[in-house]
Every structure is written in C-alpha cells, then in structure tokens.
Coordinates of C-alpha atoms in Angstrom, one line a residue:
M29 CA 32.8 -54.6 91.6
K30 CA 35.1 -54.1 88.7
A31 CA 38.6 -55.0 88.3
T32 CA 40.6 -54.8 84.9
I33 CA 42.9 -52.2 84.7
F34 CA 46.4 -51.8 83.3
G35 CA 48.7 -53.0 86.1
R36 CA 46.4 -53.4 89.0
I37 CA 43.3 -55.4 90.2
V38 CA 41.4 -55.3 93.3
F39 CA 39.3 -58.3 94.5
P40 CA 36.5 -57.6 96.9
V41 CA 35.2 -60.2 99.3
L42 CA 32.0 -60.1 101.5
L43 CA 32.1 -61.7 105.1
L44 CA 29.2 -63.9 106.2
S45 CA 29.1 -63.7 110.3
A46 CA 29.4 -60.9 112.7
A47 CA 32.0 -62.2 115.0
C48 CA 33.8 -59.7 117.2
G49 CA 37.4 -59.0 116.9
D50 CA 40.0 -58.1 114.1
V51 CA 43.4 -59.9 113.9
S52 CA 45.4 -59.1 110.9
S53 CA 48.4 -61.0 109.7
P54 CA 51.2 -59.8 107.7
V55 CA 51.1 -60.8 104.0
P56 CA 54.3 -61.9 102.2
A57 CA 54.9 -59.9 99.0
T58 CA 56.6 -61.3 96.1
E59 CA 59.5 -59.7 94.4
E60 CA 58.3 -56.5 92.4
T61 CA 58.9 -56.2 88.8
T62 CA 61.2 -53.2 87.6
P63 CA 59.5 -50.5 85.6
G64 CA 59.3 -50.9 82.0
D65 CA 58.6 -54.8 82.3
A66 CA 54.9 -54.5 81.8
A67 CA 54.6 -52.0 79.0
G68 CA 51.6 -53.0 76.8
D69 CA 50.6 -55.9 79.1
V70 CA 47.0 -56.5 80.2
L71 CA 46.0 -58.0 83.7
S72 CA 42.8 -59.4 83.9
I73 CA 40.8 -61.2 86.5
V74 CA 40.0 -64.8 85.6
S75 CA 38.1 -66.2 88.6
G76 CA 37.6 -66.0 92.3
N77 CA 36.2 -62.3 92.5
A78 CA 33.5 -61.5 95.0
Q79 CA 33.4 -64.6 97.0
L80 CA 31.7 -65.1 100.1
G81 CA 33.4 -66.6 103.0
E82 CA 33.6 -67.3 106.9
P83 CA 35.9 -64.8 108.9
G84 CA 39.4 -66.6 109.4
A85 CA 38.7 -69.4 107.0
P86 CA 40.0 -70.1 103.4
L87 CA 37.8 -69.0 100.5
A88 CA 36.2 -72.0 98.4
E89 CA 38.0 -70.8 95.2
P90 CA 41.6 -69.4 94.4
V91 CA 41.8 -66.1 93.1
V92 CA 43.1 -66.2 89.5
V93 CA 44.6 -63.6 87.2
R94 CA 46.1 -63.4 83.8
V95 CA 48.8 -61.5 82.1
T96 CA 48.5 -61.0 78.2
R97 CA 50.2 -58.9 75.5
A98 CA 48.5 -58.2 72.4
G99 CA 46.0 -61.1 73.2
L100 CA 48.6 -63.7 73.9
P101 CA 49.6 -65.0 77.3
V102 CA 52.7 -63.7 78.9
A103 CA 54.8 -66.4 80.9
G104 CA 57.1 -65.4 83.7
A105 CA 55.5 -62.1 84.4
R106 CA 56.1 -60.9 87.9
V107 CA 53.0 -60.1 90.0
R108 CA 52.6 -58.5 93.5
W109 CA 49.9 -59.5 95.9
S110 CA 48.7 -57.4 98.8
L111 CA 45.6 -57.3 101.3
T112 CA 43.6 -54.9 103.2
G113 CA 41.3 -55.9 106.1
G114 CA 43.5 -58.8 107.4
G115 CA 44.0 -62.2 106.4
R116 CA 46.7 -64.4 104.8
L117 CA 47.7 -65.1 101.4
A118 CA 49.8 -67.9 99.5
G119 CA 50.2 -66.7 95.8
D120 CA 52.5 -67.2 92.7
A121 CA 55.2 -64.7 92.3
T122 CA 55.1 -65.2 88.4
T123 CA 52.6 -66.2 85.7
D124 CA 52.7 -69.7 84.4
A125 CA 53.1 -70.8 80.7
N126 CA 49.7 -69.8 79.9
G127 CA 49.8 -66.4 81.6
F128 CA 47.9 -67.4 84.8
A129 CA 48.8 -66.4 88.5
R130 CA 46.9 -67.9 91.2
A131 CA 46.7 -67.2 95.1
A132 CA 45.0 -69.0 97.9
W133 CA 43.2 -66.3 100.1
T134 CA 42.3 -67.1 103.9
L135 CA 40.2 -64.2 105.3
G136 CA 40.8 -62.2 108.4
D137 CA 39.1 -62.7 111.8
A138 CA 37.1 -59.4 111.6
P139 CA 33.7 -59.4 110.2
E140 CA 34.7 -56.7 107.6
S141 CA 34.9 -56.4 104.1
S142 CA 38.5 -57.2 102.7
S143 CA 40.2 -56.4 99.5
L144 CA 43.1 -57.9 97.7
T145 CA 45.4 -55.9 95.2
V146 CA 47.5 -57.7 92.6
S147 CA 49.8 -55.6 90.4
H148 CA 52.0 -56.3 87.5
G149 CA 54.7 -53.7 86.5
E150 CA 54.3 -49.8 87.6
A151 CA 51.2 -49.8 90.0
F152 CA 48.8 -46.9 90.7
S153 CA 46.5 -46.6 93.6
S154 CA 42.9 -47.4 93.3
F155 CA 40.7 -47.9 96.3
F156 CA 37.2 -49.6 96.8
A157 CA 34.8 -49.6 99.7
F158 CA 32.2 -52.3 100.1
P159 CA 29.3 -52.7 102.5
R160 CA 29.1 -55.3 105.2
I161 CA 26.4 -58.1 104.5
G162 CA 25.4 -59.9 107.5
V163 CA 22.8 -62.2 105.9
T164 CA 23.3 -64.4 102.9
R165 CA 20.2 -65.4 100.8
T166 CA 21.4 -69.0 100.5
D167 CA 18.1 -70.0 99.0
I168 CA 18.5 -68.0 96.0
K169 CA 21.2 -68.3 93.2
L170 CA 22.2 -67.1 89.8
V171 CA 22.3 -69.6 87.0
R172 CA 24.4 -69.0 83.8
V173 CA 22.0 -69.6 80.8
A174 CA 23.6 -68.4 77.7
G175 CA 26.3 -66.1 76.3
D176 CA 29.3 -67.5 78.0
A177 CA 32.6 -68.3 76.2
Q178 CA 31.9 -66.0 73.1
T179 CA 34.6 -64.7 70.7
G180 CA 34.4 -61.4 69.0
T181 CA 36.0 -58.5 67.5
A182 CA 37.7 -56.1 70.1
G183 CA 35.4 -53.0 70.6
A184 CA 32.4 -54.9 68.9
L185 CA 29.0 -55.9 70.1
L186 CA 29.0 -59.7 70.8
G187 CA 26.6 -61.7 68.8
Q188 CA 24.7 -63.4 71.8
P189 CA 23.3 -61.7 74.8
L190 CA 24.2 -62.7 78.2
V191 CA 21.5 -64.4 80.1
V192 CA 21.1 -65.3 83.7
K193 CA 18.3 -66.9 85.6
V194 CA 17.3 -66.0 89.2
M195 CA 16.3 -69.4 90.9
S196 CA 14.9 -70.2 94.5
G197 CA 15.1 -73.5 96.0
R198 CA 11.6 -73.3 97.2
T199 CA 9.7 -71.5 94.3
G200 CA 11.9 -72.0 91.2
A201 CA 12.3 -69.0 88.9
M202 CA 12.1 -65.7 90.6
A203 CA 10.7 -62.5 88.9
G204 CA 11.4 -58.9 90.2
V205 CA 15.1 -59.5 91.4
K206 CA 17.5 -56.8 90.6
V207 CA 20.7 -58.0 88.8
R208 CA 23.7 -56.1 88.7
W209 CA 26.5 -56.3 85.8
T210 CA 30.0 -55.5 86.3
V211 CA 32.4 -55.3 83.4
E212 CA 36.0 -56.7 84.0
G213 CA 38.6 -56.1 81.5
G214 CA 37.2 -53.2 79.4
G215 CA 34.0 -52.8 77.3
R216 CA 30.5 -51.9 78.5
I217 CA 27.1 -53.2 79.1
A218 CA 24.1 -51.7 77.7
S219 CA 22.3 -51.3 80.9
D220 CA 24.2 -52.0 84.3
S221 CA 21.2 -53.5 86.0
A222 CA 17.8 -55.0 85.2
F223 CA 15.1 -56.8 87.1
S224 CA 14.4 -60.4 86.4
A225 CA 11.6 -61.3 84.2
A226 CA 8.5 -63.5 85.0
D227 CA 10.6 -66.4 83.8
G228 CA 13.5 -65.5 86.2
T229 CA 15.8 -64.5 83.2
V230 CA 17.8 -61.2 82.8
K231 CA 19.5 -60.3 79.7
A232 CA 22.4 -57.9 78.8
R233 CA 24.2 -57.1 75.5
W234 CA 28.0 -56.7 75.8
T235 CA 30.2 -54.6 73.9
L236 CA 33.9 -55.9 74.4
G237 CA 36.6 -53.4 75.4
T238 CA 39.4 -52.5 72.6
A239 CA 41.9 -54.6 73.9
G240 CA 42.5 -58.2 72.7
G241 CA 42.4 -61.2 74.8
S242 CA 40.2 -62.5 77.7
Q243 CA 37.7 -60.1 79.2
S244 CA 34.8 -60.9 81.7
V245 CA 31.5 -59.7 83.1
S246 CA 30.0 -60.8 86.5
A247 CA 26.3 -60.8 87.4
S248 CA 25.3 -60.2 91.0
A249 CA 22.3 -59.8 93.1
E250 CA 21.9 -58.6 96.7
G251 CA 23.0 -61.3 99.0
V252 CA 23.8 -63.9 96.2
L253 CA 26.9 -65.3 94.9
P254 CA 27.8 -63.7 91.8
I255 CA 28.6 -65.6 88.4
A256 CA 30.9 -64.6 85.6
F257 CA 30.9 -64.5 81.8
V258 CA 34.1 -64.8 79.9
A259 CA 34.8 -63.6 76.3
T260 CA 37.8 -63.6 73.8
A261 CA 38.4 -60.3 71.9
I262 CA 40.2 -60.6 68.8
P263 CA 42.4 -57.5 68.1
T264 CA 41.3 -55.1 65.2
T265 CA 44.7 -54.4 64.5
G266 CA 48.0 -56.4 63.7
E267 CA 47.9 -59.7 62.0
P268 CA 44.6 -61.5 61.5
V269 CA 43.6 -64.8 62.7
T270 CA 44.3 -67.8 60.4
L271 CA 42.4 -71.0 60.5
V272 CA 44.2 -74.2 58.8
R273 CA 43.0 -77.7 58.4
V274 CA 45.0 -80.1 60.6
S275 CA 43.2 -83.5 59.8
G276 CA 40.0 -85.3 59.1
D277 CA 39.5 -84.5 55.2
G278 CA 38.8 -86.8 52.6
Q279 CA 37.1 -89.6 54.7
G280 CA 34.1 -91.9 53.9
A281 CA 31.5 -93.8 56.0
R282 CA 28.1 -95.5 55.4
V283 CA 25.0 -93.3 55.0
G284 CA 23.8 -92.3 58.7
M285 CA 27.3 -93.3 60.4
Q286 CA 29.9 -91.1 62.0
L287 CA 33.2 -90.7 60.3
A288 CA 36.2 -92.6 62.1
A289 CA 38.4 -89.7 62.7
Q290 CA 37.6 -86.2 64.2
L291 CA 37.8 -83.1 62.2
V292 CA 40.6 -80.9 63.3
V293 CA 41.5 -77.1 62.6
R294 CA 44.2 -74.9 64.2
A295 CA 43.8 -71.1 64.8
T296 CA 47.2 -69.1 64.5
N297 CA 48.3 -65.5 64.4
G298 CA 50.0 -64.1 61.3
G299 CA 53.4 -65.5 62.7
G300 CA 51.9 -69.1 63.0
T301 CA 51.8 -69.0 66.8
P302 CA 48.7 -71.1 67.9
L303 CA 45.8 -68.9 69.6
S304 CA 44.0 -70.5 72.5
G305 CA 40.2 -69.3 73.2
V306 CA 39.3 -68.7 69.6
Q307 CA 35.7 -69.8 69.0
V308 CA 35.3 -72.0 65.9
T309 CA 31.7 -72.5 64.2
W310 CA 31.3 -76.0 62.5
S311 CA 28.5 -76.5 59.9
V312 CA 27.4 -79.2 57.2
R313 CA 27.3 -77.4 53.9
T314 CA 26.3 -80.2 51.4
G315 CA 25.1 -83.8 51.7
G316 CA 23.1 -83.5 54.9
G317 CA 24.1 -85.2 58.2
S318 CA 25.0 -83.6 61.4
I319 CA 28.3 -82.2 63.1
S320 CA 28.9 -81.8 66.7
P321 CA 29.6 -79.7 68.6
A322 CA 28.4 -76.5 66.6
T323 CA 30.7 -74.2 68.4
I324 CA 33.9 -74.9 70.3
T325 CA 36.7 -72.8 71.6
T326 CA 40.3 -73.6 70.6
D327 CA 42.4 -75.3 73.3
G328 CA 46.0 -74.5 74.4
T329 CA 47.4 -75.9 71.2
G330 CA 45.2 -73.7 69.3
Q331 CA 43.1 -76.6 67.9
A332 CA 39.4 -77.3 67.7
Y333 CA 37.6 -80.6 67.1
A334 CA 34.3 -81.9 65.8
R335 CA 32.6 -85.2 64.9
W336 CA 30.8 -85.4 61.5
T337 CA 27.8 -88.0 61.1
M338 CA 27.0 -88.6 57.5
G339 CA 23.3 -87.9 55.8
P340 CA 20.8 -90.1 54.8
A341 CA 21.9 -90.1 50.9
S342 CA 25.1 -91.5 49.6
G343 CA 27.4 -89.2 47.7
P344 CA 29.9 -86.4 48.2
A345 CA 29.5 -84.1 51.3
T346 CA 31.2 -80.8 52.6
A347 CA 31.4 -79.2 56.0
A348 CA 33.3 -76.1 57.1
A349 CA 34.9 -74.6 60.1
T350 CA 34.7 -70.8 60.5
V351 CA 36.1 -68.1 62.8
A352 CA 35.1 -64.5 62.9
G353 CA 37.7 -62.5 60.7
A354 CA 39.3 -65.5 59.2
Q355 CA 38.6 -67.5 55.9
E356 CA 36.7 -70.7 56.4
V357 CA 38.2 -74.1 56.2
T358 CA 36.1 -76.8 54.3
F359 CA 36.4 -80.7 54.7
N360 CA 35.1 -83.3 52.1
A361 CA 33.7 -86.7 52.9
T362 CA 31.9 -89.4 51.0
A363 CA 28.7 -91.0 52.2
L364 CA 28.9 -94.7 51.2
P365 CA 25.8 -96.7 50.3
D366 CA 24.6 -99.3 52.9
S367 CA 25.8 -102.6 51.5
R368 CA 22.9 -104.3 53.6
V369 CA 19.5 -104.8 51.5
S370 CA 16.7 -103.8 53.9
A371 CA 14.0 -103.9 51.3
L372 CA 13.1 -105.1 47.6
V373 CA 10.9 -102.6 45.6
K374 CA 8.9 -104.0 42.5
V375 CA 9.9 -101.9 39.4
L376 CA 8.5 -103.5 36.5
G377 CA 6.1 -106.4 35.4
D378 CA 3.7 -107.1 38.3
G379 CA 0.2 -107.9 37.7
Q380 CA 0.4 -109.1 34.1
A381 CA -1.9 -111.8 32.3
E382 CA -0.9 -114.4 29.6
C383 CA -1.8 -117.7 28.3
P384 CA -0.8 -120.8 30.2
G385 CA 2.6 -121.9 29.3
C386 CA 3.4 -118.4 27.6
G387 CA 6.3 -116.1 28.6
L388 CA 5.2 -112.7 30.0
R389 CA 5.6 -109.9 27.3
E390 CA 6.9 -107.6 30.0
G391 CA 9.9 -108.5 31.9
I392 CA 10.0 -108.7 35.8
R393 CA 12.4 -106.2 37.6
V394 CA 13.1 -105.5 41.1
M395 CA 15.2 -102.8 43.1
A396 CA 17.4 -103.5 46.3
V397 CA 17.5 -100.7 48.6
D398 CA 19.2 -100.1 52.0
G399 CA 17.7 -98.5 55.1
E400 CA 17.8 -95.0 53.8
G401 CA 16.0 -96.0 50.5
N402 CA 19.4 -95.8 48.5
P403 CA 19.9 -98.4 45.7
V404 CA 22.3 -101.4 46.5
P405 CA 24.6 -102.6 43.6
N406 CA 25.9 -106.1 43.4
A407 CA 23.2 -107.6 45.6
P408 CA 22.2 -111.1 44.8
I409 CA 18.6 -111.9 43.9
T410 CA 17.0 -115.4 44.0
W411 CA 13.9 -115.9 41.9
T412 CA 11.4 -118.6 42.9
P413 CA 8.3 -119.2 40.8
S414 CA 5.2 -121.0 42.1
A415 CA 4.8 -122.4 38.6
G416 CA 6.3 -122.2 35.2
T417 CA 10.0 -121.5 34.6
I418 CA 12.4 -118.3 34.8
S419 CA 15.3 -117.2 32.7
Y420 CA 17.7 -117.2 35.6
S421 CA 17.3 -118.6 39.0
T422 CA 19.8 -116.1 40.6
T423 CA 20.8 -112.5 39.2
V424 CA 22.9 -109.7 40.6
T425 CA 21.7 -106.1 40.8
D426 CA 23.5 -103.5 38.5
A427 CA 24.8 -100.0 39.2
T428 CA 21.1 -98.6 39.6
G429 CA 20.4 -101.5 42.2
T430 CA 18.0 -103.4 40.0
A431 CA 17.8 -106.9 38.6
G432 CA 15.3 -108.8 36.3
A433 CA 14.0 -112.2 35.1
G434 CA 12.1 -113.4 32.3
W435 CA 9.0 -115.5 33.4
T436 CA 7.1 -118.4 31.5
L437 CA 4.0 -119.1 33.2
G438 CA 2.9 -122.7 34.3
T439 CA 0.3 -124.5 32.2
T440 CA -2.4 -124.3 34.7
P441 CA -4.8 -121.6 34.4
G442 CA -4.9 -119.2 37.6
V443 CA -2.8 -116.8 39.6
Q444 CA 0.7 -117.7 39.7
T445 CA 3.5 -116.0 41.9
L446 CA 7.2 -115.3 41.4
T447 CA 9.2 -114.3 44.6
A448 CA 12.4 -112.2 44.5
S449 CA 14.5 -112.5 47.7
S450 CA 17.9 -111.3 49.0
G451 CA 19.0 -112.3 52.4
Q452 CA 16.1 -112.0 54.9
V453 CA 14.0 -109.7 52.5
S454 CA 11.7 -110.6 49.8
T455 CA 8.8 -109.4 47.5
A456 CA 6.5 -111.3 45.3
F457 CA 5.0 -110.5 41.7
T458 CA 1.7 -112.0 40.6
A459 CA 0.7 -112.9 37.0
T460 CA -2.5 -114.6 35.7
A461 CA -2.4 -117.7 33.4
S462 CA -5.7 -117.1 31.3
L463 CA -7.0 -119.2 28.4
G464 CA -8.4 -115.8 26.9
G465 CA -11.9 -115.3 25.6
D466 CA -13.4 -117.2 23.0
G467 CA -10.1 -118.1 21.2
V468 CA -10.6 -115.9 18.6
V469 CA -7.7 -114.0 17.1
A470 CA -8.6 -110.1 17.1
S471 CA -5.0 -108.7 16.4
I472 CA -1.4 -109.6 15.7
G473 CA 0.9 -107.8 18.4
F474 CA 4.4 -106.9 16.9
S475 CA 7.6 -105.9 18.7
V476 CA 10.4 -105.0 16.4
G477 CA 14.1 -104.6 16.5
N478 CA 16.1 -102.6 13.8
T479 CA 14.3 -102.0 10.6
G480 CA 16.6 -99.7 8.9
L481 CA 19.5 -101.6 7.6
E482 CA 22.3 -101.7 5.1
P483 CA 23.1 -104.7 3.1
G484 CA 24.4 -107.6 5.2
Q485 CA 22.9 -106.3 8.3
S486 CA 20.2 -108.1 10.5
G487 CA 17.1 -107.2 12.3
Y488 CA 14.2 -109.1 14.0
A489 CA 10.6 -108.8 14.6
R490 CA 8.4 -110.9 17.2
A491 CA 4.6 -111.4 16.5
T492 CA 2.1 -112.9 18.8
A493 CA -1.8 -113.7 17.9
L494 CA -3.9 -111.9 20.5
D495 CA -7.6 -112.0 21.4
T496 CA -9.9 -109.2 22.2
R497 CA -8.4 -109.0 25.9
G498 CA -4.9 -108.8 24.5
L499 CA -4.1 -112.4 25.6
A500 CA -2.2 -114.7 23.5
V501 CA -4.3 -117.3 21.6
P502 CA -2.4 -120.6 21.8
S503 CA -4.6 -122.3 19.2
A504 CA -3.4 -119.9 16.2
V505 CA -0.7 -120.4 13.6
L506 CA 1.2 -117.5 12.4
T507 CA 2.4 -117.5 8.9
W508 CA 5.1 -114.9 7.5
S509 CA 5.3 -113.3 4.1
T510 CA 7.2 -110.4 2.2
D511 CA 5.7 -108.5 -0.6
V512 CA 9.0 -107.9 -2.6
P513 CA 11.2 -110.8 -3.0
G514 CA 15.1 -110.7 -2.9
I515 CA 15.4 -107.5 -0.6
I516 CA 15.9 -109.5 2.6
E517 CA 16.0 -113.2 3.6
F518 CA 14.3 -114.5 7.0
T519 CA 13.7 -117.4 9.2
V520 CA 11.2 -117.9 11.7
T521 CA 11.3 -119.7 15.3
P522 CA 9.3 -121.4 16.1
V523 CA 7.4 -122.6 13.1
G524 CA 3.7 -123.1 13.3
S525 CA 3.0 -121.5 16.5
Y526 CA 0.9 -118.6 17.8
T527 CA 3.9 -116.6 18.4
G528 CA 7.3 -116.4 16.7
R529 CA 10.6 -114.5 16.1
A530 CA 11.5 -113.6 12.6
T531 CA 15.1 -112.9 12.0
F532 CA 15.9 -111.4 8.8
R533 CA 19.1 -110.3 6.9
A534 CA 19.3 -107.4 4.3
L535 CA 20.5 -108.4 0.8
K536 CA 20.3 -105.3 -1.1
Y537 CA 18.9 -101.9 -0.7
G538 CA 15.2 -101.1 -1.3
E539 CA 11.9 -101.5 0.8
V540 CA 10.0 -104.5 1.7
R541 CA 7.0 -105.2 4.0
L542 CA 7.2 -108.2 6.5
T543 CA 3.6 -109.5 7.3
A544 CA 2.6 -111.9 10.0
S545 CA -1.0 -113.3 9.8
A546 CA -3.3 -115.7 11.7
G547 CA -7.0 -116.2 12.1
G548 CA -7.9 -113.7 9.4
Q549 CA -6.0 -111.1 11.1
S550 CA -2.5 -109.5 10.1
N551 CA 0.1 -107.0 10.8
T552 CA 3.0 -105.5 8.8
I553 CA 6.3 -103.8 9.4
L554 CA 8.4 -101.8 6.7
I555 CA 12.0 -102.7 6.4
R556 CA 14.2 -100.3 4.6
V557 CA 17.4 -101.3 3.3
R558 CA 20.0 -98.4 2.6
P559 CA 22.8 -98.4 0.1
D560 CA 26.2 -99.6 1.4
P561 CA 28.1 -96.2 1.8
N562 CA 31.3 -98.2 1.4
N563 CA 30.3 -99.7 -1.9
G564 CA 29.5 -96.4 -3.8
G565 CA 25.8 -96.9 -3.4
G566 CA 25.9 -100.3 -4.5
G567 CA 24.6 -103.6 -3.2
G568 CA 22.4 -104.5 -6.4
S569 CA 20.0 -102.7 -8.4
A570 CA 17.3 -100.4 -6.7
V571 CA 14.0 -102.0 -5.7
R572 CA 10.5 -100.4 -5.5
G573 CA 10.3 -97.5 -3.5
A574 CA 14.2 -96.9 -3.4
T575 CA 15.1 -93.5 -4.8
D576 CA 18.2 -91.4 -4.7
S577 CA 16.6 -89.3 -1.9
D578 CA 16.4 -92.2 0.2
A579 CA 20.2 -92.7 0.3
P580 CA 21.9 -91.2 3.4

C-alpha cells in the first residue's frame, strides 16, 4: 500500500462488514493548481493511510498529507482530493503554515475497498486495487518497538532498524505472523516482508529516499491495523544543516543536582531558516552526570531542549549537542561542592599515647565532606575533649576541607577522647595518657626548625626526654649546651623540664652543635651559619668548620 509520488497519492481503505448496496455521493473538488506551481515539490502521506472502517461511517482518523520543497514545508500549496468507491470527503484546499493538508473521510455504504486520490500540481494517473477483507483480527495488533522518528542522510541507511512486535490479547507475543513493509516517500526496505520471531518481533533496515524531508514506512499484517514509522531525510546537496547554541551555557549547580535552565539549540539551513524534525543527540562529555533526553527532534521553531544533572564530583563539566552532518555544539557548567557537611573523616593524630598532662606530639586533623565525598571548605568544627585542654575550641576548615587542633592530655592516666563535630555529624579521636615504663630516659627526641642561617636569622629546636616506649618521662630535666661559643645565642622555654623549646639566633658565620641532655642520654643538632651575602661575606671572623667552600 504505497503512496508517495511527485504530485499524486492514493489512500487505500479496507471495509469491515458485508452489507448490501452501494450508494455513492459526489465529492466536492477544490480548486486545481495551474501547471508549474508544484515544480520540485514533494507530496507525502503523513497519517491516516490503510485504515479499517464501517461502511457509511467516518474513519477514526483524518487523512493527512504534507507538501515540501527541498526538505522545507510549503505553505498555501493547492491540493485536490477525489474518491473512488463512494463516500464523502471534507478536506483542506491548501496546505497550512507547516505544509500540512487534512481531510475527514466518510466511507460509502458499499462493502467494497475504496481509494482516495490527492494531487498537487500536474497530476498523472495511478490506480490501485485492493482485496475485500470480511473479518478483522481484532485480537491481534502490531506494536511499534524501535526505529521511529529517526533523522538520516537522504539516500543512506538509517542507523537503527525498524522493529515491530506482533501481540495477541490472549497469548501475548506471537511468532510466525507475516509482516509486510511498505515504503512511502521513496527509499527501500531490505526485505519487504518477514515472519515474526519467537518474541513476536520483526525487524527491517530502511534506506531513505534521495529527496529531503519527511518519509514513512508502514508495517502491516493480514487483517491487522497497520502502523507507520516516520523519518526525516537531510538532503545531500545544497546548504548543510547548522546547529547553534541558544541558551543554557555557563550554569552551575550543586553536585548531583539539575541545572536550573534547559540547554537549548537551534537547527537551521545555510540561510538561517529554522529546520523542524531534525534529530539532535545530547551527551555528557566531561564531569559525569546525566542528560535527558538522549535524543530529541527539533520543534516547529527548529529548537531542541535537554535537562542536565551534575555528576558526583565538583568541578567543570561539558556536554554536547550533535546533528548528523553538522558541527557539534558544546555547553559548559560547574558542579559546585555541597555546602552541607555529611561526615567528618579523621585525617591525622588518632590513637596516640603520651604522658599525663603532656601535649600530643602529632596534631589532630579532620576533614569535612559532603554527601558525595567532596571536601567542604569553610565548615565550622567544634572540638570537645573528655580531659585535658585544646589549642582552639572552634576552627574552620581550609580550602582542602580540613581543620586541626593541638591537644594536651589530662593528668589522669588512661584513655581520653577528643570529639570533633560540625552540625549534626561528629567523630572522636582517642589518646592514652600513660606514665611510661620505669621512668628511665632512653633517648632524647628532637624536632627542628631552620638550622641553616645567616647572621641575624633565628631558628628553633624542641627536645623531649623519652622512655623505651617512646613516651615522655616527666621526671627528667633537660640541660642545653653548645660546643662553640659566640656562633649563636639561645633561650629555652620552659627551663628545668623534661621537654623544652630552644630558640636561637645566629651571631656570626660558622658551625655549632646544640645538645640537649637528660638522664645520661643526649641528642645533638648541627647549626650552620652562612656568611651574610650583603656584607661581603663578613659578619665576624670564621669559626671552626667554616671554610670558603661553605659560603653560598
């Protein structure tokens, strides 16, 4: 049951009953166009073909045709309708702004096949004969599964196959039913008929006709209402399709959230005229997330739309809209960190041991993260110890989402906790206040600041008396000394304690060893003072170990 030709289309209709009699009614004809008006125009069936109806009754759907020229709709094109087999018709005399013309068709009273001819421009004769079908298989139907509304290059194979499914109201999917394919508007089907598979499906590959514009294929089975597939053919000659960005670029939204505004593109021809029915494919290129719909056809204004949801990670993201034969259009967006803290993660300092009343040698540090695991900067963190004191009761996370605190343990031996909290979430660090082993100094632990100085510069060193377990020995008393006088001057805070900080200032260039001792144990650091480059290498005479090769 085909139909697309230049200038003339025939609609077949199958009647249901076998009533007697045949009454025909004259069909009013519209004004015919003059020769030459339709040169180069394409007349295509859009819908309403091959319907089943009752004699003397209106068909369920109107019959619709479209006039296009070079793939674009032609408005005001004159069309002519005529019937064979009786019946009545009320139709448009000219196409509307989108190139469509419609007619309401009432069948004749005779139980015969009827046909309707519509023409545009110079008509030529074309006749079709159709068998009478007396019984309709109302328990069976064809269901469109995939392949509808595609866009492809004129004369080329479409990317997706056409898929229909034969269904029965009693048994579900039906195998072994012969399905026929009929091309309307040019092109060809690889096989014009096939039997349904075990799952009830039948597939066909469609090569579009060489003309641009709307084309269609119908699938039918004996005694079953047919269904249609529509495709848009992009001409291979003339100006190419151009895709332009309309709106939606440069937005931002929290991770996992949808952007406030849609992404919008417009398809036009080389002259800037919007093209409807062009298939646009949307995809996320970087940054993750999702975009919906994946494909969409441009509307009457040539525009296509999509919604973009950000991925789980903060940062820049890109998406793209593409059309066959056109350069892609990209959109940029930013996935913003979630400012809500969902969890606090321990980063540093958990599970330490130190003497009662002593400060932990390793700081406490925590990270605030959102629901997607991204760091949350500028989040307030409250610190609450079960014993002892902390350097700050409240801190704020930095750009990496982390914050820290110094913790001095309470004086009572045992396990102590420090709780970090932000809003409704919290985490706890533990430390053990221990008196150590037998209180015997086994080593002197050093932490050192800058030891390479120039005259006038300062540095520091911290020392602690430790037992064999690495715990501080509170009963020990540190003493400090240097092996060469006059190179540095230093002060110790506190004096007479098991731990202390020596702050030193360089006086003149040379080398000196600073030693901390307690309980028969000692540890030494080497401090080098370089000549002052702004003083011609001066700063006093050289001291032991300083040579010309040591100067910078």
